[in-house]
Short mmCIF file of C-alpha atoms in Angstrom, two decimals:
data_model
loop_
_atom_site.label_atom_id
_atom_site.label_comp_id
_atom_site.label_asym_id
_atom_site.label_seq_id
_atom_site.Cartn_x
_atom_site.Cartn_y
_atom_site.Cartn_z
CA MET A 144 94.19 -39.59 70.87
CA ASP A 145 92.90 -36.12 71.72
CA GLY A 146 94.36 -33.82 74.37
CA ILE A 147 91.79 -34.55 77.07
CA ALA A 148 92.21 -38.32 76.75
CA LEU A 149 96.00 -37.94 76.80
CA MET A 150 95.94 -35.81 79.94
CA ALA A 151 93.58 -38.31 81.58
CA THR A 152 96.14 -41.09 80.99
CA ALA A 153 98.88 -38.78 82.29
CA MET A 154 96.90 -38.25 85.51
CA HIS A 155 96.41 -42.00 85.88
CA ALA A 156 100.13 -42.63 85.27
CA ALA A 157 101.10 -40.02 87.86
CA LYS A 158 98.70 -41.61 90.37
CA SER A 159 100.33 -45.00 89.75
CA ARG A 160 103.80 -43.49 90.34
CA LEU A 161 102.53 -41.93 93.56
CA ASP A 162 101.09 -45.26 94.77
CA VAL A 163 104.40 -47.06 94.14
CA ALA A 164 106.46 -44.40 95.94
CA ALA A 165 104.01 -44.26 98.86
CA SER A 166 104.17 -48.04 99.27
CA ASN A 167 107.98 -47.92 99.25
CA LEU A 168 107.98 -45.18 101.89
CA ALA A 169 105.51 -47.08 104.07
CA ASN A 170 107.91 -50.05 104.12
CA VAL A 171 111.16 -48.15 104.70
CA SER A 172 111.48 -49.82 108.13
CA THR A 173 110.33 -53.29 107.03
CA ASN A 174 113.17 -55.79 107.25
CA GLY A 175 113.93 -57.44 103.91
CA PHE A 176 111.51 -55.27 101.93
CA HIS A 177 112.44 -54.73 98.28
CA LYS A 178 111.13 -51.55 96.69
CA ARG A 179 109.36 -51.29 93.37
CA VAL A 180 110.57 -48.91 90.66
CA ALA A 181 108.02 -47.10 88.47
CA HIS A 182 108.58 -46.51 84.74
CA ALA A 183 106.44 -44.25 82.55
CA ALA A 184 106.14 -44.73 78.79
CA LEU A 185 104.13 -43.03 76.05
CA THR A 186 102.13 -45.61 74.09
CA ALA A 187 99.34 -45.59 71.52
CA ASN A 188 96.94 -45.64 74.47
CA GLY A 189 98.57 -42.64 76.15
CA LEU A 190 100.95 -42.41 79.08
CA VAL A 191 101.29 -45.70 80.98
CA THR A 192 103.18 -46.44 84.20
CA THR A 193 104.51 -49.91 85.02
CA SER A 194 106.60 -51.03 87.96
CA GLU A 195 109.18 -53.71 88.61
CA LEU A 196 110.77 -55.15 91.73
CA ASP A 197 114.25 -53.90 92.61
CA ALA A 198 116.13 -57.07 93.57
CA ALA A 199 119.13 -55.21 95.03
CA GLU A 200 119.97 -56.36 98.55
CA GLY A 201 119.34 -53.93 101.39
CA PRO A 202 122.05 -53.04 103.92
CA LEU A 203 122.63 -55.44 106.80
CA ARG A 204 121.85 -54.26 110.32
CA HIS A 205 123.74 -55.95 113.16
CA THR A 206 121.54 -57.11 116.05
CA GLY A 207 123.76 -59.70 117.73
CA ARG A 208 120.79 -62.05 118.25
CA ALA A 209 121.60 -65.62 117.20
CA PHE A 210 118.20 -66.18 115.59
CA ASP A 211 118.09 -62.95 113.60
CA LEU A 212 118.98 -64.26 110.15
CA SER A 213 119.74 -62.72 106.80
CA ALA A 214 120.57 -64.38 103.47
CA ALA A 215 123.26 -63.15 101.09
CA GLY A 216 123.59 -64.40 97.54
CA PRO A 217 121.14 -65.59 94.90
CA GLY A 218 118.48 -67.04 97.18
CA GLY A 219 117.28 -67.31 100.75
CA PHE A 220 116.03 -69.80 103.30
CA PHE A 221 112.69 -71.56 103.31
CA ALA A 222 109.86 -71.45 105.82
CA ARG A 223 106.29 -72.65 106.15
CA ASP A 224 103.63 -69.98 106.65
CA ARG A 225 100.41 -70.21 108.66
CA THR A 226 98.54 -71.77 105.72
CA GLY A 227 101.13 -74.54 105.27
CA ARG A 228 102.55 -72.96 102.11
CA THR A 229 106.34 -72.97 101.63
CA VAL A 230 107.77 -69.44 101.28
CA GLU A 231 111.29 -68.16 100.69
CA LEU A 232 112.69 -65.49 103.01
CA ARG A 233 115.79 -63.33 102.81
CA SER A 234 115.64 -61.90 106.31
CA GLY A 235 113.78 -62.52 109.52
CA SER A 236 113.83 -62.23 113.30
CA PHE A 237 112.99 -65.63 114.79
CA GLU A 238 112.16 -66.92 118.26
CA ARG A 239 111.80 -70.45 119.60
CA ASP A 240 108.13 -71.37 119.96
CA ALA A 241 106.62 -73.82 122.46
CA PHE A 242 107.83 -76.74 120.32
CA GLY A 243 111.40 -75.46 119.96
CA ARG A 244 110.84 -74.41 116.36
CA LEU A 245 112.14 -71.11 115.00
CA ALA A 246 109.19 -68.88 114.06
CA ASP A 247 108.82 -65.19 113.27
CA ASP A 248 106.01 -62.83 114.28
CA ARG A 249 104.12 -63.59 111.05
CA GLY A 250 103.90 -67.27 111.86
CA ASN A 251 106.56 -68.39 109.38
CA VAL A 252 108.34 -71.49 110.71
CA LEU A 253 111.87 -72.14 109.45
CA LEU A 254 112.34 -75.38 107.55
CA GLY A 255 115.25 -77.77 107.86
CA GLN A 256 116.17 -80.49 105.41
CA SER A 257 113.36 -82.73 106.71
CA GLY A 258 110.68 -80.39 108.01
CA PRO A 259 110.36 -77.64 110.62
CA LEU A 260 113.68 -76.91 112.30
CA VAL A 261 113.78 -77.65 116.04
CA VAL A 262 116.68 -76.08 117.95
CA ALA A 263 117.93 -75.64 121.50
CA ALA A 264 118.00 -72.22 123.14
CA ASP A 265 121.79 -72.05 122.85
CA ALA A 266 121.96 -73.19 119.22
CA THR A 267 123.96 -71.28 116.64
CA ILE A 268 123.63 -71.18 112.85
CA ASP A 269 126.68 -70.83 110.60
CA ALA A 270 127.05 -69.30 107.14
CA ARG A 271 126.07 -72.57 105.42
CA GLY A 272 122.88 -72.81 107.48
CA ILE A 273 124.26 -75.61 109.67
CA VAL A 274 122.72 -75.64 113.14
CA ARG A 275 125.18 -76.42 115.93
CA GLU A 276 124.38 -77.10 119.55
CA ALA A 277 126.23 -78.77 122.42
CA GLY A 278 129.36 -78.99 120.28
CA GLY A 279 127.70 -81.02 117.54
CA THR A 280 125.54 -80.67 114.45
CA ALA A 281 121.77 -80.62 115.07
CA GLY A 282 120.45 -80.00 111.57
CA ALA A 283 120.56 -77.52 108.71
CA LEU A 284 118.38 -74.84 107.25
CA ARG A 285 116.86 -75.51 103.87
CA VAL A 286 118.58 -72.92 101.69
CA ARG A 287 119.20 -72.36 98.00
CA PRO A 288 122.67 -73.33 96.73
CA GLY A 289 125.09 -70.41 96.94
CA THR A 290 123.20 -68.74 99.78
CA ALA A 291 125.22 -67.51 102.76
CA VAL A 292 123.30 -67.24 106.02
CA GLN A 293 124.30 -64.37 108.31
CA SER A 294 123.35 -64.93 111.93
CA GLY A 295 122.94 -61.85 114.11
CA PHE A 296 121.99 -59.61 111.18
CA LEU A 297 118.77 -58.41 109.57
CA GLU A 298 118.51 -57.09 106.03
CA ALA A 299 117.02 -53.60 106.03
CA ALA A 300 114.74 -52.39 103.25
CA ASN A 301 116.52 -51.28 100.07
CA VAL A 302 114.49 -48.07 100.13
CA ASP A 303 116.06 -44.60 100.00
CA ALA A 304 113.54 -42.56 102.00
CA VAL A 305 114.72 -39.20 100.59
CA GLY A 306 114.59 -40.49 97.03
CA GLU A 307 111.06 -41.82 97.52
CA MET A 308 109.91 -38.51 99.03
CA VAL A 309 111.26 -36.72 95.95
CA GLU A 310 109.40 -39.24 93.76
CA VAL A 311 106.18 -38.53 95.69
CA LEU A 312 106.56 -34.78 95.10
CA GLU A 313 107.36 -35.25 91.41
CA ALA A 314 104.36 -37.54 90.93
CA GLN A 315 102.08 -35.03 92.68
CA ARG A 316 103.38 -32.22 90.46
CA ALA A 317 102.92 -34.35 87.33
CA PHE A 318 99.33 -35.10 88.37
CA GLU A 319 98.57 -31.43 89.05
CA THR A 320 100.14 -30.34 85.75
CA ALA A 321 98.10 -32.88 83.78
CA GLN A 322 94.96 -31.86 85.67
CA LYS A 323 95.49 -28.15 84.92
CA THR A 324 96.25 -28.89 81.27
CA LEU A 325 93.10 -30.99 80.97
CA SER A 326 91.04 -28.16 82.50
CA ALA A 327 92.62 -25.63 80.13
CA ILE A 328 91.82 -27.79 77.10
CA ASP A 329 88.26 -28.28 78.31
CA GLU A 330 87.80 -24.52 78.88
CA ALA A 331 89.19 -23.76 75.43
CA ARG A 332 86.74 -26.20 73.85
CA GLN A 333 83.84 -24.74 75.78
CA LYS A 334 84.85 -21.26 74.60
CA ASP A 335 85.00 -22.47 70.99
CA VAL A 336 81.54 -24.01 71.29
CA ASN A 337 80.13 -20.80 72.79
CA ASP A 338 81.79 -18.65 70.11
CA VAL A 339 80.31 -20.84 67.36
CA ALA A 340 76.89 -20.62 68.99
CA ARG A 341 77.10 -16.80 69.10
CA VAL A 342 78.15 -16.60 65.46
CA LYS A 343 75.26 -18.81 64.36
CA SER A 344 72.80 -16.75 66.34
#
């Protein structure tokens, strides 16, 4: 692979790093968001950037609201989205809808063991996902085994804003360096071509 092609892949890799860091920064305030981590590697096809999801849990933020829920452990709780598809959530702020179901602002409806969970306004949810109201048990969230439900908390994004800003700057510098190097190589080649043309003439 020649120098120009290599620098072109380096520019593309830097752009990919920048996109990942920018996406992470844009979601720094999104509850439950998990950042992606970019990795650059030199291959036979030049410099390539890949990314992977960082599964580390974000810090918990106390809200005190009974239907703000966060999941700790290997899994989360299940909900049904607007299309009817079952999705797994690790954090969410829920409100009772007109049918008494717990739904978030994206239209995800929490699922119990036998369908959408219907709760009273004064219901509480314990660490096992058991719903209690009027002194008794009214149902249970559908959760993965080993999951602890934390009522009154939301999981913040696991994004370090300062670290992502540094990554943005480093990616921009890497792109500019590769761009300048590519231009220098191109200028050197043009000079060689012109010198050869003068010699032949």
